[in-house]
Short mmCIF file of C-alpha atoms in Angstrom, two decimals:
data_model
loop_
_atom_site.label_atom_id
_atom_site.label_comp_id
_atom_site.label_asym_id
_atom_site.label_seq_id
_atom_site.Cartn_x
_atom_site.Cartn_y
_atom_site.Cartn_z
CA MET A 1 126.24 180.68 -64.46
CA PRO A 2 127.31 182.32 -67.79
CA ASN A 3 130.47 181.10 -69.32
CA ASP A 4 131.68 184.66 -70.10
CA LYS A 5 135.16 185.19 -68.92
CA TRP A 6 135.88 188.36 -67.05
CA ASN A 7 139.23 189.91 -66.79
CA ASP A 8 140.50 191.89 -63.89
CA GLU A 9 140.14 195.24 -65.57
CA GLU A 10 136.48 194.76 -66.41
CA ILE A 11 135.69 193.74 -62.86
CA GLU A 12 137.39 196.82 -61.45
CA ASN A 13 135.45 199.10 -63.82
CA LEU A 14 132.18 197.46 -62.84
CA LEU A 15 132.85 197.95 -59.13
CA ARG A 16 133.53 201.60 -59.68
CA ASP A 17 130.12 202.07 -61.26
CA PHE A 18 128.27 200.76 -58.11
CA PRO A 19 126.77 203.53 -55.96
CA LYS A 20 128.50 204.20 -52.68
CA ILE A 21 126.59 203.02 -49.58
CA GLN A 22 126.61 205.43 -46.69
CA ASP A 23 125.37 204.98 -43.07
CA ARG A 24 124.82 208.31 -41.42
CA ARG A 25 123.92 206.86 -37.97
CA PRO A 26 126.29 207.58 -35.09
CA LYS A 27 128.58 204.77 -34.09
CA ALA A 28 127.25 204.71 -30.51
CA GLU A 29 123.73 204.04 -31.72
CA VAL A 30 124.88 201.18 -33.90
CA TYR A 31 126.91 199.64 -31.02
CA LYS A 32 123.95 199.99 -28.64
CA LYS A 33 121.60 198.13 -30.97
CA LEU A 34 124.12 195.38 -31.54
CA SER A 35 124.74 194.85 -27.79
CA HIS A 36 121.06 194.94 -26.75
CA LYS A 37 119.37 192.39 -28.89
CA GLU A 38 115.92 191.53 -27.78
CA GLN A 39 115.67 188.09 -26.26
CA THR A 40 112.61 186.04 -26.90
CA PRO A 41 111.10 184.99 -23.55
CA LYS A 42 111.05 181.24 -22.97
CA GLN A 43 107.96 179.35 -22.08
CA PRO A 44 108.15 177.93 -18.51
CA LYS A 45 108.24 174.14 -18.20
CA ARG A 46 105.08 173.44 -16.25
CA TRP A 47 105.65 169.63 -16.06
CA LEU A 48 108.94 169.85 -14.07
CA PRO A 49 107.48 170.38 -10.52
CA LEU A 50 105.15 167.47 -11.05
CA LEU A 51 108.02 165.19 -12.07
CA VAL A 52 110.06 166.18 -9.00
CA ALA A 53 107.14 165.42 -6.68
CA ILE A 54 106.64 161.98 -8.23
CA VAL A 55 110.33 161.08 -7.85
CA ALA A 56 110.39 162.26 -4.22
CA PHE A 57 107.29 160.22 -3.40
CA LEU A 58 108.76 157.06 -4.92
CA SER A 59 112.06 157.56 -3.05
CA ILE A 60 110.31 157.98 0.30
CA SER A 61 108.20 154.88 -0.32
CA VAL A 62 111.26 152.73 -1.08
CA LEU A 63 113.07 154.07 2.02
CA VAL A 64 110.12 153.30 4.31
CA VAL A 65 109.80 149.74 3.01
CA SER A 66 113.56 149.18 3.47
CA LEU A 67 113.49 150.45 7.05
CA LEU A 68 110.53 148.23 7.93
CA GLN A 69 112.29 145.16 6.56
CA GLN A 70 115.51 145.99 8.41
CA ASN A 71 113.69 146.46 11.72
CA GLY A 72 112.03 143.11 11.30
CA THR A 73 115.35 141.39 10.60
CA ASP A 74 117.12 143.13 13.51
CA SER A 75 114.32 142.19 15.88
CA SER A 76 114.48 138.55 14.80
CA SER A 77 118.28 138.52 15.00
CA SER A 78 118.24 140.22 18.40
CA SER A 79 115.73 137.73 19.72
CA SER A 80 117.83 134.82 18.42
CA GLU A 81 121.04 136.28 19.83
CA SER A 82 119.40 136.93 23.17
CA SER A 83 118.20 133.35 23.31
CA ASP A 84 121.64 132.01 22.34
CA ALA A 85 123.35 134.28 24.89
CA GLU A 86 121.04 133.10 27.66
CA SER A 87 121.73 129.48 26.71
CA THR A 88 125.49 130.09 26.60
CA MET A 89 125.44 131.90 29.94
CA SER A 90 123.54 129.05 31.53
CA THR A 91 126.04 126.51 30.17
CA ASP A 92 129.03 128.63 31.22
CA GLU A 93 127.62 129.15 34.70
CA ALA A 94 127.09 125.42 35.11
CA GLN A 95 130.60 124.64 33.89
CA THR A 96 132.09 127.35 36.10
CA GLU A 97 130.26 126.02 39.15
CA GLN A 98 131.45 122.47 38.42
CA THR A 99 135.05 123.70 37.92
CA GLU A 100 135.03 125.71 41.15
CA GLN A 101 133.63 122.72 43.07
CA ALA A 102 136.36 120.46 41.64
CA GLU A 103 139.05 122.99 42.54
CA ARG A 104 137.76 123.28 46.10
CA GLU A 105 137.76 119.50 46.51
CA THR A 106 141.29 119.25 45.08
CA GLN A 107 142.62 121.97 47.38
CA GLU A 108 141.08 120.37 50.43
CA SER A 109 142.54 116.94 49.63
CA GLU A 110 146.05 118.07 48.73
CA GLY A 111 146.80 119.86 52.01
CA ALA A 112 150.32 121.15 52.53
CA ALA A 113 151.70 119.49 49.38
CA SER A 114 149.42 121.61 47.19
CA LEU A 115 151.46 124.72 47.97
CA ALA A 116 154.37 123.49 45.88
CA ALA A 117 152.12 122.79 42.89
CA GLU A 118 150.88 126.40 42.82
CA ASP A 119 154.25 127.57 41.52
CA PRO A 120 155.68 124.75 39.39
CA GLN A 121 158.56 126.92 38.19
CA VAL A 122 160.13 127.08 41.65
CA GLN A 123 161.18 123.56 42.56
CA ARG A 124 162.31 122.47 46.01
CA SER A 125 165.54 120.47 45.81
CA ALA A 126 165.48 118.70 49.18
CA VAL A 127 163.29 115.81 50.35
CA TYR A 128 160.22 116.61 52.46
CA GLU A 129 158.01 114.20 54.34
CA SER A 130 154.88 115.65 52.69
CA GLU A 131 156.20 114.92 49.19
CA ILE A 132 157.70 111.42 49.26
CA ASP A 133 154.30 109.64 49.32
CA GLY A 134 155.55 106.40 50.85
CA ALA A 135 158.69 106.12 48.69
CA HIS A 136 162.01 105.03 50.18
CA VAL A 137 164.70 107.67 50.75
CA PHE A 138 168.21 106.35 50.18
CA ARG A 139 170.72 108.90 51.50
CA ILE A 140 174.38 108.43 50.66
CA GLY A 141 177.48 110.54 51.25
CA LEU A 142 179.21 110.96 47.87
CA ALA A 143 182.78 112.24 47.67
CA TYR A 144 184.38 115.01 45.64
CA ASN A 145 187.82 116.58 46.14
CA GLY A 146 187.94 115.54 49.79
CA TYR A 147 184.43 116.81 50.61
CA VAL A 148 181.25 114.87 51.36
CA VAL A 149 177.99 115.76 49.63
CA PRO A 150 174.85 113.96 50.86
CA ILE A 151 172.62 112.93 47.93
CA SER A 152 169.09 111.63 48.55
CA PHE A 153 167.68 109.13 46.07
CA VAL A 154 163.91 108.78 46.24
CA ILE A 155 163.12 105.20 45.26
CA PRO A 156 159.57 104.05 44.40
CA SER A 157 158.21 101.80 47.15
CA GLN A 158 157.02 99.06 44.75
CA ASP A 159 154.71 97.82 47.51
CA MET A 160 157.73 96.86 49.66
CA GLU A 161 157.94 97.34 53.40
CA GLU A 162 160.37 99.95 54.66
CA PRO A 163 163.83 98.39 54.11
CA ALA A 164 166.66 98.77 56.61
CA ALA A 165 169.40 101.31 55.89
CA LEU A 166 171.95 98.62 55.05
CA GLU A 167 169.50 96.86 52.70
CA LEU A 168 169.06 100.06 50.72
CA TYR A 169 172.82 100.63 50.61
CA GLU A 170 173.67 97.13 49.41
CA ALA A 171 170.87 97.17 46.83
CA PHE A 172 171.55 100.56 45.24
CA ALA A 173 175.02 101.93 46.11
CA GLY A 174 176.73 99.87 43.40
CA GLN A 175 174.28 101.13 40.75
CA ILE A 176 175.02 104.83 41.20
CA ASP A 177 176.93 106.49 38.36
CA GLU A 178 179.06 108.65 40.64
CA THR A 179 181.28 110.12 37.93
CA GLY A 180 178.24 110.83 35.76
CA LEU A 181 176.81 112.89 38.61
CA GLY A 182 180.08 114.81 38.97
CA PHE A 183 181.58 112.95 41.96
CA ASP A 184 184.52 110.61 42.63
CA GLU A 185 184.21 106.84 42.47
CA TYR A 186 183.95 105.91 46.15
CA HIS A 187 181.17 103.37 46.79
CA PRO A 188 180.52 100.62 47.74
CA TYR A 189 182.76 100.64 50.81
CA GLU A 190 185.65 98.22 51.07
CA GLY A 191 185.13 95.37 53.54
CA GLU A 192 181.93 94.12 55.13
CA LEU A 193 178.98 95.98 56.56
CA GLN A 194 176.55 94.63 59.15
CA GLN A 195 173.46 96.09 60.80
CA ASN A 196 172.14 95.25 64.23
CA ASP A 197 169.00 97.24 65.06
CA SER A 198 170.12 100.88 64.71
CA THR A 199 173.85 100.16 64.76
CA ILE A 200 176.01 99.82 61.66
CA SER A 201 179.34 98.00 61.90
CA HIS A 202 181.98 98.35 59.19
CA PHE A 203 184.72 95.69 59.20
CA LEU A 204 187.78 97.13 57.48
CA PRO A 205 189.93 94.71 55.48
CA ASP A 206 193.71 94.67 55.49
CA GLY A 207 195.10 97.06 52.93
CA GLN A 208 192.11 99.39 53.03
CA THR A 209 192.60 102.83 51.43
CA TYR A 210 190.85 104.97 54.03
CA ASP A 211 194.00 105.66 56.06
CA GLN A 212 196.29 107.23 53.46
CA GLY A 213 196.22 110.64 55.08
CA SER A 214 194.23 112.81 57.45
CA SER A 215 191.99 114.13 54.66
CA SER A 216 191.17 110.63 53.38
CA THR A 217 190.40 109.47 56.94
CA LEU A 218 188.07 112.42 57.62
CA LEU A 219 186.39 111.91 54.25
CA TYR A 220 185.74 108.27 55.08
CA LEU A 221 184.34 108.94 58.56
CA ASN A 222 182.15 111.83 57.39
CA SER A 223 180.80 109.80 54.47
CA LEU A 224 179.77 107.05 56.93
CA LYS A 225 177.85 109.63 58.97
CA GLU A 226 176.03 110.99 55.95
CA THR A 227 175.27 107.57 54.48
CA PHE A 228 173.84 106.19 57.70
CA MET A 229 172.47 109.45 59.12
CA ASP A 230 169.33 107.78 60.45
CA GLN A 231 171.25 105.27 62.59
CA GLN A 232 172.08 105.70 66.25
CA GLU A 233 175.67 104.51 66.05
CA ILE A 234 178.36 103.51 63.55
CA ARG A 235 181.30 101.32 64.56
CA VAL A 236 184.50 101.04 62.57
CA LEU A 237 186.13 97.67 63.30
CA ASN A 238 189.00 95.56 62.07
CA GLU A 239 188.48 92.05 60.76
CA ASP A 240 188.65 90.67 64.32
CA GLY A 241 185.72 92.83 65.38
CA GLU A 242 187.79 95.21 67.50
CA ALA A 243 187.80 99.01 67.22
CA ALA A 244 189.96 99.88 64.22
CA GLN A 245 193.21 101.78 64.56
CA LEU A 246 193.73 104.56 62.04
CA SER A 247 197.09 106.30 61.96
CA HIS A 248 195.71 109.85 61.97
CA VAL A 249 192.97 109.41 64.59
CA GLY A 250 194.13 106.44 66.62
CA THR A 251 191.38 104.16 67.90
CA VAL A 252 188.13 104.96 66.14
CA GLU A 253 185.45 105.68 68.68
CA PRO A 254 181.81 104.88 67.80
CA LEU A 255 180.34 107.57 65.54
CA VAL A 256 177.00 109.20 66.36
CA PRO A 257 175.47 110.62 63.15
CA GLY A 258 173.95 114.07 63.58
CA GLU A 259 175.39 114.52 67.06
CA GLN A 260 176.97 117.81 66.00
CA GLY A 261 174.96 120.18 63.81
CA GLN A 262 176.39 121.47 60.54
CA SER A 263 176.03 124.63 58.49
CA PHE A 264 175.01 123.84 54.89
CA TYR A 265 176.86 125.71 52.15
CA LEU A 266 176.97 125.36 48.37
CA LEU A 267 179.58 123.04 46.87
CA ALA A 268 180.08 122.43 43.14
CA SER A 269 180.70 119.01 41.58
CA SER A 270 182.78 118.37 38.44
CA THR A 271 179.70 118.92 36.27
CA GLY A 272 179.35 122.47 37.61
CA ASP A 273 176.15 121.67 39.51
CA TRP A 274 175.84 123.22 42.96
CA HIS A 275 174.74 121.06 45.89
CA LEU A 276 174.06 121.87 49.53
CA ALA A 277 176.73 120.25 51.69
CA PRO A 278 177.59 120.29 55.41
CA ALA A 279 180.82 122.03 56.38
CA TYR A 280 182.39 119.34 58.59
CA GLY A 281 185.02 120.83 60.89
CA MET A 282 183.99 124.40 60.00
CA SER A 283 180.54 124.72 61.58
CA PRO A 284 179.72 126.60 64.83
CA GLY A 285 178.51 124.89 67.97
CA ASN A 286 174.96 126.32 68.10
CA VAL A 287 172.13 127.03 65.69
CA LYS A 288 172.21 130.83 66.01
CA GLU A 289 175.87 131.11 65.05
CA ALA A 290 175.43 128.45 62.38
CA LEU A 291 172.59 130.37 60.68
CA LEU A 292 174.51 133.65 60.88
CA SER A 293 177.63 131.99 59.47
CA LEU A 294 175.79 131.15 56.24
CA GLN A 295 176.36 134.76 55.12
CA GLN A 296 180.10 134.10 54.74
CA SER A 297 181.95 131.25 52.98
CA PRO A 298 184.13 129.18 55.35
CA ASN A 299 186.78 128.64 52.59
CA ASP A 300 187.37 129.00 48.86
CA ASP A 301 185.60 125.74 47.96
CA TYR A 302 182.30 126.40 49.70
CA ARG A 303 180.04 129.23 48.55
CA SER A 304 177.64 131.20 50.71
CA PRO A 305 174.00 130.48 49.80
CA VAL A 306 172.95 133.99 50.92
CA PRO A 307 173.11 136.82 48.32
CA GLU A 308 175.37 139.69 49.39
CA GLU A 309 172.57 142.28 49.57
CA ILE A 310 170.52 140.26 52.08
CA ASN A 311 171.07 140.77 55.79
CA TYR A 312 169.29 139.22 58.75
CA ARG A 313 169.50 138.56 62.47
CA VAL A 314 168.62 135.43 64.43
CA GLU A 315 166.71 135.17 67.70
CA VAL A 316 166.56 131.84 69.53
CA ASP A 317 164.00 130.75 72.10
CA GLY A 318 164.75 127.26 73.35
CA THR A 319 164.67 124.98 70.31
CA ASN A 320 163.01 127.58 68.09
CA ALA A 321 165.07 129.88 65.86
CA ASP A 322 163.56 132.98 64.26
CA LEU A 323 165.55 134.32 61.31
CA ILE A 324 164.45 137.93 60.69
CA PHE A 325 165.39 139.76 57.47
CA GLU A 326 166.49 143.34 58.05
CA GLU A 327 164.58 144.55 54.95
CA PRO A 328 161.35 143.02 53.60
CA LEU A 329 162.49 140.14 51.40
CA ASP A 330 160.83 139.70 48.00
CA LEU A 331 161.72 136.15 47.02
CA ASP A 332 160.19 136.61 43.56
CA ALA A 333 162.75 139.33 42.85
CA LEU A 334 165.62 136.85 43.29
CA ASP A 335 166.83 134.19 40.92
CA GLU A 336 164.56 131.20 41.60
CA ALA A 337 167.36 128.67 42.08
CA GLU A 338 169.37 130.99 44.33
CA ALA A 339 166.33 131.85 46.44
CA MET A 340 165.55 128.16 46.93
CA GLN A 341 169.16 127.34 47.81
CA MET A 342 169.16 130.08 50.45
CA VAL A 343 165.89 128.99 52.08
CA GLU A 344 166.81 125.30 52.05
CA SER A 345 170.33 125.90 53.39
CA MET A 346 168.76 127.70 56.35
CA ALA A 347 166.20 124.91 56.83
CA LEU A 348 168.82 122.13 56.60
CA THR A 349 171.12 123.96 59.00
CA ALA A 350 168.36 124.39 61.58
CA GLN A 351 167.26 120.77 61.13
CA SER A 352 170.81 119.46 61.69
CA TYR A 353 170.89 121.28 65.07
CA GLY A 354 167.50 119.88 66.04
CA SER A 355 165.91 123.32 65.93
CA ALA A 356 162.64 124.58 64.45
CA LEU A 357 162.92 127.57 62.10
CA THR A 358 160.76 130.58 61.30
CA LEU A 359 161.56 133.09 58.53
CA SER A 360 160.21 136.56 59.25
CA ASN A 361 159.77 139.76 57.21
CA THR A 362 159.19 138.17 53.81
CA GLU A 363 156.85 139.85 51.33
CA GLN A 364 155.34 136.48 50.42
CA THR A 365 153.38 134.55 53.04
CA GLU A 366 153.53 131.39 50.92
CA TRP A 367 156.18 130.48 48.40
CA ALA A 368 157.14 127.22 46.65
CA GLY A 369 155.42 125.07 49.27
CA PHE A 370 156.67 127.05 52.28
CA ASP A 371 154.26 128.78 54.65
CA PHE A 372 156.07 131.71 56.26
CA THR A 373 153.25 132.45 58.69
CA ARG A 374 154.33 129.47 60.80
CA GLU A 375 157.36 127.31 61.50
CA LEU A 376 159.00 126.20 58.28
CA GLU A 377 158.58 122.64 57.05
CA LEU A 378 162.09 121.23 57.44
CA PRO A 379 163.63 118.78 54.96
CA VAL A 380 164.29 115.19 55.93
CA SER A 381 167.26 114.96 53.56
CA PRO A 382 169.13 117.24 51.09
CA ASN A 383 169.76 117.15 47.34
CA ARG A 384 166.91 115.05 46.01
CA ILE A 385 167.32 112.82 42.93
CA ASP A 386 164.44 110.62 41.82
CA TRP A 387 165.61 107.08 41.10
CA PRO A 388 164.68 106.13 37.53
CA LYS A 389 161.71 103.79 37.24
CA LYS A 390 162.31 100.49 35.50
#
């Protein structure tokens, strides 16, 4: 490029000398040519359809091989699972058959006692012949606030022959923790006790404490009846062997335990535990009235074992009493302890009058060892306590 230096004036003069360029075409024509440029046609890509076909073929081939492998695996797995299932079913069926056979044998051997085991949550509180299994039943009349509560200790037999009532009393009465159970200290009796066959004789010593008032005298006599309930006669004698004289009853006539039936109500001990107890001096003379009377407390100390909403009537035929609930009774809807106390109070009351008992119109046919389709199994003694094993 030349190194001549141009000034502004020279450049302007030079530009003026250039010829003017003129375009005489219409503006529309120029715009049309600019907006419609010719496009060079592209050559089609002839290899693309071939490539697509190859890719599709490869994809289908891979998919087919995968499906064939999966079917083979599933078939093998299905065959294995089927074989395992058949083996498991055979084992389960054998075990089930053995279990059912064992259950049938157990049910046949248990008999009536098996009913109680079906519902272990509902425990019977009295003593039943079907449940003592040869053990010895030691019944004793414990004292609390002037009332007598019979408690039945079930003592393991220890391969001993059936002991006499007095032998049981002398062996175990002194070992009972009466205050720990919620009762008054009362046993053993003062004086000497003797047994001759089915007769118990109590020789009262001078200065005995059983004649301090009418209530103490009745408590003493009723406790003798409850303690020796299975004896035919109880004699209260002085040290000379003559019928004792008690200030509030005069000459004590021989006592016959169970001669007069008793209604069994609930009575609380000092621990707050409720026990079924006979209402001496407040019980009716026959079983029908006695069962009906259970719906009402005889005083403020006893409590009715029958819930307020439950009503029933009693029909008696000879020595059989049928207690019929006015509305179908669902025992499972009641508190378990209260339901058991009600049933056992009725059973103990009927038993004390020498009567059989049937409960009718219950929703359950069997409950806690009771079969309501027949005469009720009656207790042999109330308020069971198992004597601790040594």
